Amino acid sequence: MARYWLLKTEPEEYSFGDLVREGRGLWDGVRNPQAQAGLGAMAPGDRAAVYHTGRERAAVGVAEVAAPPRPDPAEPRCAAVELVPVGWLERPVTLGELRAEAEFAGSPLLRQPRLSVVPLTEGQWKRLLALGGLPGAAGPRPPRRPSDPSSR
């Protein structure tokens, strides 16, 4: 059974557009023990919303875990996971929108704002996809966001 996650990244360092361009990428550099536990629990087929931090503060795309966790090349005691992009959300889902959703009350996303790997319930996942314009997008690849220059 697939699990769901929200992965935070600073888009200036590594954006969802970078993952889309590369076609496959290693999600590494995570050092927080709780976030590390999340990475270590991931399995192929799990889905993740990629969330841009900084000024954007929004979930922008969907990725899939492509391989079991492996050692982070820069810190072998830490885990890293390989991701493949599934596609852009039709529209970004902001932190403010998620805060307003009853489904996210009590979520580590809101209680621990610096946590970079956040587990999501199936209900939270479905709500996030619906807010992003992709209800029922657990399977087929959603279209690329045409307004994003990295999708060209």
Short mmCIF file of C-alpha atoms in Angstrom, two decimals:
data_model
loop_
_atom_site.label_atom_id
_atom_site.label_comp_id
_atom_site.label_asym_id
_atom_site.label_seq_id
_atom_site.Cartn_x
_atom_site.Cartn_y
_atom_site.Cartn_z
CA MET A 1 0.00 0.00 0.00
CA ALA A 2 1.47 3.33 -1.06
CA ARG A 3 2.08 6.03 1.52
CA TYR A 4 2.00 9.77 1.00
CA TRP A 5 4.50 12.47 1.88
CA LEU A 6 5.18 16.16 1.52
CA LEU A 7 8.81 17.00 0.74
CA LYS A 8 10.03 20.55 1.24
CA THR A 9 12.76 22.13 -0.84
CA GLU A 10 14.18 25.57 -1.38
CA PRO A 11 13.48 26.14 -5.08
CA GLU A 12 16.63 28.23 -5.51
CA GLU A 13 18.67 25.15 -4.52
CA TYR A 14 16.61 22.37 -6.11
CA SER A 15 13.13 22.94 -7.49
CA PHE A 16 10.44 20.63 -8.75
CA GLY A 17 11.27 22.01 -12.20
CA ASP A 18 14.83 20.69 -11.74
CA LEU A 19 13.43 17.23 -10.97
CA VAL A 20 11.17 17.41 -14.03
CA ARG A 21 14.12 18.43 -16.24
CA GLU A 22 16.34 15.64 -14.89
CA GLY A 23 13.59 13.02 -15.08
CA ARG A 24 14.93 11.32 -11.94
CA GLY A 25 16.68 12.74 -8.90
CA LEU A 26 18.14 11.81 -5.54
CA TRP A 27 16.39 13.51 -2.59
CA ASP A 28 19.31 13.96 -0.26
CA GLY A 29 20.85 16.43 2.16
CA VAL A 30 18.21 15.86 4.84
CA ARG A 31 19.74 15.74 8.33
CA ASN A 32 16.88 16.20 10.81
CA PRO A 33 16.35 12.86 12.65
CA GLN A 34 12.56 12.97 12.32
CA ALA A 35 12.78 13.80 8.60
CA GLN A 36 15.39 11.05 8.22
CA ALA A 37 12.94 8.57 9.76
CA GLY A 38 10.43 9.58 7.07
CA LEU A 39 12.94 9.11 4.27
CA GLY A 40 13.93 5.73 5.69
CA ALA A 41 10.28 4.64 5.77
CA MET A 42 9.67 5.41 2.10
CA ALA A 43 9.14 2.62 -0.39
CA PRO A 44 8.92 2.43 -4.17
CA GLY A 45 5.49 3.57 -5.31
CA ASP A 46 4.97 6.03 -2.46
CA ARG A 47 3.80 9.43 -3.67
CA ALA A 48 5.12 12.82 -2.56
CA ALA A 49 3.95 16.37 -3.00
CA VAL A 50 6.95 18.61 -3.64
CA TYR A 51 6.61 21.83 -1.69
CA HIS A 52 8.64 24.97 -2.45
CA THR A 53 9.67 26.88 0.67
CA GLY A 54 10.85 30.49 0.86
CA ARG A 55 8.70 33.11 -0.80
CA GLU A 56 6.56 30.58 -2.65
CA ARG A 57 5.40 28.39 0.30
CA ALA A 58 3.30 26.07 -1.87
CA ALA A 59 3.03 22.49 -3.04
CA VAL A 60 3.72 22.59 -6.77
CA GLY A 61 4.16 19.05 -8.05
CA VAL A 62 3.85 15.31 -7.50
CA ALA A 63 6.69 12.80 -7.47
CA GLU A 64 6.95 9.06 -6.92
CA VAL A 65 9.55 7.16 -4.91
CA ALA A 66 11.42 5.09 -7.51
CA ALA A 67 13.73 2.95 -5.36
CA PRO A 68 14.21 1.94 -1.73
CA PRO A 69 16.10 4.40 0.48
CA ARG A 70 19.87 4.28 0.19
CA PRO A 71 22.77 6.03 1.92
CA ASP A 72 23.15 9.72 1.22
CA PRO A 73 26.38 10.11 -0.79
CA ALA A 74 27.47 13.09 1.33
CA GLU A 75 26.56 11.49 4.67
CA PRO A 76 26.32 7.67 4.45
CA ARG A 77 24.68 7.42 7.89
CA CYS A 78 21.70 9.32 6.49
CA ALA A 79 19.09 8.09 4.02
CA ALA A 80 18.26 9.47 0.59
CA VAL A 81 15.55 8.42 -1.87
CA GLU A 82 15.31 8.45 -5.61
CA LEU A 83 12.31 10.28 -7.05
CA VAL A 84 10.73 10.53 -10.48
CA PRO A 85 8.42 13.41 -11.31
CA VAL A 86 4.79 12.54 -11.92
CA GLY A 87 3.72 16.04 -12.91
CA TRP A 88 2.83 19.57 -11.91
CA LEU A 89 -0.23 20.39 -9.88
CA GLU A 90 -2.67 22.38 -12.01
CA ARG A 91 -2.16 25.20 -9.54
CA PRO A 92 0.12 25.62 -6.51
CA VAL A 93 -1.43 24.88 -3.12
CA THR A 94 -0.25 27.45 -0.60
CA LEU A 95 0.53 26.95 3.05
CA GLY A 96 -2.30 29.35 3.88
CA GLU A 97 -4.78 27.14 2.04
CA LEU A 98 -3.53 24.04 3.86
CA ARG A 99 -3.80 25.84 7.22
CA ALA A 100 -7.46 26.59 6.45
CA GLU A 101 -8.27 22.93 5.79
CA ALA A 102 -9.71 20.88 8.66
CA GLU A 103 -8.01 17.80 7.14
CA PHE A 104 -4.61 19.28 8.01
CA ALA A 105 -5.40 20.22 11.62
CA GLY A 106 -2.75 18.59 13.80
CA SER A 107 -0.50 17.74 10.86
CA PRO A 108 3.27 17.97 11.43
CA LEU A 109 3.23 20.30 8.41
CA LEU A 110 1.54 22.93 10.58
CA ARG A 111 2.91 21.95 13.99
CA GLN A 112 6.56 21.57 12.93
CA PRO A 113 7.09 24.11 10.15
CA ARG A 114 10.80 23.34 9.74
CA LEU A 115 10.26 19.60 9.18
CA SER A 116 11.29 18.85 5.59
CA VAL A 117 9.75 15.37 5.22
CA VAL A 118 6.13 15.26 6.36
CA PRO A 119 3.92 12.16 6.31
CA LEU A 120 0.43 12.72 4.94
CA THR A 121 -2.70 10.69 5.53
CA GLU A 122 -4.64 9.43 2.55
CA GLY A 123 -7.30 12.06 3.32
CA GLN A 124 -4.69 14.85 3.39
CA TRP A 125 -3.22 13.57 0.12
CA LYS A 126 -6.58 13.54 -1.62
CA ARG A 127 -7.43 17.01 -0.31
CA LEU A 128 -4.08 18.44 -1.42
CA LEU A 129 -4.57 16.99 -4.92
CA ALA A 130 -8.12 18.35 -5.08
CA LEU A 131 -6.92 21.82 -4.04
CA GLY A 132 -4.22 21.55 -6.71
CA GLY A 133 -6.77 20.73 -9.40
CA LEU A 134 -6.03 17.00 -9.62
CA PRO A 135 -8.79 15.08 -7.87
CA GLY A 136 -8.20 11.36 -8.31
CA ALA A 137 -4.68 11.85 -9.68
CA ALA A 138 -3.24 8.81 -7.92
CA GLY A 139 -2.50 7.12 -11.24
CA PRO A 140 -2.04 8.91 -14.58
CA ARG A 141 0.50 11.64 -15.03
CA PRO A 142 -1.00 15.10 -14.68
CA PRO A 143 -0.01 17.64 -17.32
CA ARG A 144 2.98 19.91 -16.91
CA ARG A 145 2.31 23.42 -15.74
CA PRO A 146 2.60 25.41 -18.99
CA SER A 147 3.41 28.70 -17.28
CA ASP A 148 6.57 27.29 -15.68
CA PRO A 149 9.68 27.93 -17.79
CA SER A 150 11.31 24.71 -16.59
CA SER A 151 8.52 22.63 -18.15
CA ARG A 152 9.42 23.79 -21.66
#
